[in-house]
Backbone as a chain_set.jsonl record, in Angstrom:
{"seq": "MNNDDLKNLLNSIQSEVNNDATSGKNITTYKLSDEALTEKVLDVLAEKLTGYKDVKIDGSNLILTHADKKN", "coords": {"N": [[0.863, -1.167, 0.0], [0.721, 2.108, -0.999], [1.654, 5.557, -0.196], [-0.396, 7.319, -1.101], [-2.56, 5.558, -1.264], [-2.81, 4.93, 1.423], [-3.475, 7.432, 2.51], [-5.947, 7.778, 1.235], [-7.33, 5.652, 2.404], [-7.389, 6.463, 5.122], [-8.894, 8.823, 4.828], [-11.291, 7.729, 3.918], [-12.053, 6.176, 6.12], [-12.403, 8.237, 8.007], [-14.523, 9.612, 6.827], [-16.545, 7.702, 7.034], [-16.736, 7.54, 9.83], [-17.626, 10.151, 10.36], [-20.143, 10.08, 9.067], [-21.425, 8.109, 10.6], [-21.374, 9.323, 13.145], [-22.945, 11.578, 12.671], [-25.385, 10.36, 12.281], [-25.913, 9.524, 14.797], [-24.646, 7.288, 15.812], [-22.373, 5.583, 17.981], [-20.318, 3.909, 17.547], [-18.123, 2.922, 15.018], [-17.765, 0.619, 12.462], [-15.451, -0.552, 10.265], [-14.657, -2.15, 7.339], [-11.651, -3.54, 6.553], [-9.44, -3.844, 3.776], [-7.666, -6.711, 2.452], [-5.142, -5.858, 1.756], [-4.727, -3.792, 3.521], [-4.383, -5.038, 5.883], [-1.815, -5.393, 6.948], [1.1, -5.438, 9.017], [2.555, -3.057, 8.924], [0.722, -1.139, 7.851], [-1.338, -1.32, 9.752], [0.022, -0.406, 11.987], [0.411, 2.28, 11.289], [-2.265, 3.105, 11.172], [-2.972, 2.821, 13.871], [-1.364, 4.804, 14.93], [-2.377, 7.116, 13.712], [-5.129, 7.171, 14.208], [-6.323, 8.648, 16.562], [-7.928, 9.964, 19.503], [-10.179, 8.505, 19.934], [-12.33, 6.524, 22.008], [-11.807, 3.816, 21.959], [-9.904, 1.694, 19.888], [-9.836, -0.993, 17.803], [-9.003, -4.117, 16.197], [-10.881, -6.576, 14.7], [-10.726, -9.464, 13.292], [-11.063, -8.711, 9.994], [-12.156, -6.303, 10.465], [-12.11, -2.943, 11.412], [-12.718, -1.406, 14.386], [-14.053, 1.37, 15.792], [-14.606, 3.146, 18.656], [-16.336, 5.918, 19.385], [-15.242, 8.977, 20.892], [-16.606, 10.585, 23.79], [-18.902, 13.204, 23.201], [-18.101, 16.632, 23.514], [-19.674, 19.234, 25.254]], "CA": [[0.0, 0.0, 0.0], [1.565, 3.298, -1.067], [1.209, 6.686, 0.633], [-1.7, 7.804, -1.57], [-3.558, 4.57, -0.841], [-2.973, 5.08, 2.867], [-4.238, 8.677, 2.706], [-7.329, 7.491, 0.826], [-7.908, 4.793, 3.437], [-7.672, 7.298, 6.293], [-10.014, 9.705, 4.473], [-12.497, 6.905, 3.848], [-12.413, 5.848, 7.506], [-12.917, 9.459, 8.634], [-15.834, 9.872, 6.24], [-17.466, 6.739, 7.653], [-16.914, 7.986, 11.217], [-18.48, 11.347, 10.316], [-21.499, 9.649, 8.732], [-21.991, 7.417, 11.762], [-21.58, 10.3, 14.223], [-24.086, 12.408, 12.276], [-26.607, 9.579, 12.451], [-26.083, 9.201, 16.209], [-23.958, 6.056, 16.201], [-21.184, 5.784, 18.808], [-19.288, 2.959, 17.124], [-17.975, 2.744, 13.576], [-17.084, -0.593, 12.036], [-14.947, -0.331, 8.914], [-14.024, -3.368, 6.812], [-10.352, -3.294, 5.938], [-9.049, -4.745, 2.695], [-6.53, -7.576, 2.773], [-3.945, -5.046, 1.585], [-4.579, -2.934, 4.703], [-4.166, -5.874, 7.071], [-0.399, -5.677, 7.153], [1.585, -4.827, 10.259], [2.962, -1.675, 8.643], [-0.478, -0.303, 7.719], [-2.029, -1.306, 11.04], [0.788, 0.476, 12.867], [0.092, 3.659, 10.9], [-3.637, 3.375, 11.614], [-2.939, 3.002, 15.326], [-0.721, 6.097, 15.173], [-3.187, 8.218, 13.178], [-6.507, 7.146, 14.708], [-6.325, 9.052, 17.958], [-9.137, 10.689, 19.864], [-11.292, 7.57, 20.095], [-12.313, 5.787, 23.274], [-11.223, 2.502, 21.731], [-9.597, 1.315, 18.511], [-9.406, -2.393, 17.793], [-9.174, -4.898, 14.978], [-11.529, -7.866, 14.913], [-10.65, -10.062, 11.962], [-10.743, -7.665, 9.024], [-12.933, -5.112, 10.813], [-11.587, -1.905, 12.292], [-13.837, -0.962, 15.219], [-13.733, 2.621, 16.468], [-15.599, 3.65, 19.596], [-16.186, 7.372, 19.362], [-15.083, 9.672, 22.172], [-17.797, 11.324, 24.206], [-18.974, 14.572, 22.671], [-17.98, 17.717, 24.497], [-20.724, 20.254, 25.075]], "C": [[0.912, 1.234, 0.0], [0.951, 4.447, -0.252], [-0.152, 7.227, 0.212], [-2.819, 6.851, -1.163], [-3.854, 4.705, 0.647], [-3.773, 6.341, 3.199], [-5.701, 8.47, 2.349], [-8.043, 6.628, 1.852], [-8.296, 5.617, 4.66], [-8.836, 8.243, 6.028], [-11.328, 8.938, 4.433], [-12.981, 6.524, 5.245], [-13.029, 7.066, 8.176], [-14.3, 9.811, 8.108], [-16.899, 8.962, 6.858], [-17.768, 7.124, 9.1], [-17.861, 9.191, 11.249], [-19.928, 10.985, 10.015], [-22.171, 8.976, 9.935], [-22.285, 8.391, 12.889], [-22.787, 11.179, 13.922], [-25.4, 11.676, 12.488], [-26.792, 9.082, 13.882], [-25.42, 7.923, 16.674], [-22.699, 6.392, 16.984], [-20.036, 4.866, 18.427], [-19.311, 2.871, 15.602], [-17.22, 1.45, 13.328], [-16.726, -0.417, 10.568], [-14.222, -1.582, 8.464], [-12.748, -2.99, 6.081], [-10.089, -4.309, 4.831], [-7.887, -5.617, 3.16], [-5.224, -6.793, 2.7], [-3.669, -4.19, 2.822], [-4.26, -3.733, 5.961], [-2.72, -6.323, 7.202], [0.049, -4.94, 8.412], [1.933, -3.354, 10.055], [1.759, -0.738, 8.581], [-1.211, -0.216, 9.053], [-1.304, -0.431, 12.05], [0.494, 1.941, 12.566], [-1.319, 4.019, 11.344], [-3.678, 3.629, 13.115], [-2.354, 4.365, 15.69], [-1.64, 7.264, 14.803], [-4.584, 8.3, 13.783], [-6.516, 7.4, 16.213], [-7.632, 9.781, 18.25], [-10.376, 9.811, 19.971], [-11.188, 6.917, 21.462], [-11.587, 4.464, 23.113], [-11.012, 2.297, 20.243], [-9.144, -0.133, 18.554], [-9.68, -3.015, 16.435], [-9.794, -6.226, 15.384], [-11.624, -8.538, 13.553], [-10.217, -8.995, 10.975], [-11.513, -6.374, 9.303], [-12.164, -4.209, 11.772], [-12.781, -1.369, 13.063], [-13.387, 0.242, 16.036], [-14.882, 3.017, 17.377], [-15.33, 5.134, 19.745], [-16.01, 7.918, 20.785], [-16.392, 10.368, 22.509], [-17.736, 12.721, 23.643], [-18.845, 15.563, 23.793], [-19.036, 18.753, 24.197], [-20.115, 21.635, 25.036]], "O": [[1.762, 1.389, 0.877], [-0.138, 4.312, 0.306], [-0.977, 7.559, 1.063], [-3.898, 7.288, -0.764], [-5.005, 4.605, 1.075], [-4.646, 6.317, 4.067], [-6.593, 8.927, 3.064], [-9.221, 6.842, 2.14], [-9.406, 5.484, 5.175], [-9.677, 8.447, 6.903], [-12.362, 9.447, 4.867], [-14.18, 6.549, 5.519], [-14.06, 6.953, 8.84], [-15.156, 10.26, 8.869], [-18.007, 9.401, 7.164], [-18.914, 7.045, 9.544], [-18.781, 9.243, 12.065], [-20.843, 11.523, 10.638], [-23.333, 9.244, 10.243], [-23.334, 8.299, 13.526], [-23.567, 11.491, 14.822], [-26.411, 12.288, 12.832], [-27.712, 8.312, 14.16], [-25.611, 7.51, 17.818], [-22.027, 7.379, 16.684], [-18.917, 5.019, 18.917], [-20.37, 2.762, 14.983], [-16.164, 1.214, 13.914], [-17.593, -0.163, 9.732], [-13.283, -2.032, 9.121], [-12.766, -2.221, 5.119], [-10.464, -5.477, 4.936], [-7.211, -5.3, 4.139], [-4.306, -7.032, 3.485], [-2.514, -3.898, 3.133], [-3.905, -3.158, 6.991], [-2.437, -7.477, 7.523], [-0.555, -3.944, 8.813], [1.642, -2.512, 10.905], [1.772, 0.333, 9.188], [-1.66, 0.864, 9.439], [-1.942, 0.218, 12.879], [0.345, 2.749, 13.482], [-1.548, 5.121, 11.841], [-4.349, 4.553, 13.574], [-2.799, 5.003, 16.644], [-1.675, 8.278, 15.5], [-5.161, 9.384, 13.862], [-6.694, 6.485, 17.017], [-8.352, 10.166, 17.329], [-11.493, 10.316, 20.084], [-10.095, 6.772, 22.01], [-10.849, 4.035, 24.0], [-11.853, 2.685, 19.432], [-8.187, -0.47, 19.25], [-10.474, -2.511, 15.641], [-9.308, -6.911, 16.284], [-12.503, -8.214, 12.755], [-9.129, -8.434, 11.101], [-11.522, -5.46, 8.477], [-11.643, -4.652, 12.795], [-13.757, -0.924, 12.46], [-12.473, 0.154, 16.856], [-16.008, 3.203, 16.915], [-14.254, 5.554, 20.169], [-16.563, 7.381, 21.745], [-17.183, 10.696, 21.625], [-16.679, 13.35, 23.604], [-19.394, 15.377, 24.879], [-19.27, 19.11, 23.042], [-20.835, 22.623, 24.891]]}, "num_chains": 1, "name": "protein.A"}
């Protein structure tokens, strides 16, 4: 996965998070491609996906628990 692919992946994940948050969901589940399930890519995701209550991988699913909204 090259840098542009990684940027696109992060943008796609963020878009999904935004859609879920707008619809009132507190958890986003994002299916990762086989290409994204490498140690190198997963390390970058862990580094970049901050600000969530929880970030975990379950099989090929990235599961993000959204942080509590601040009023």
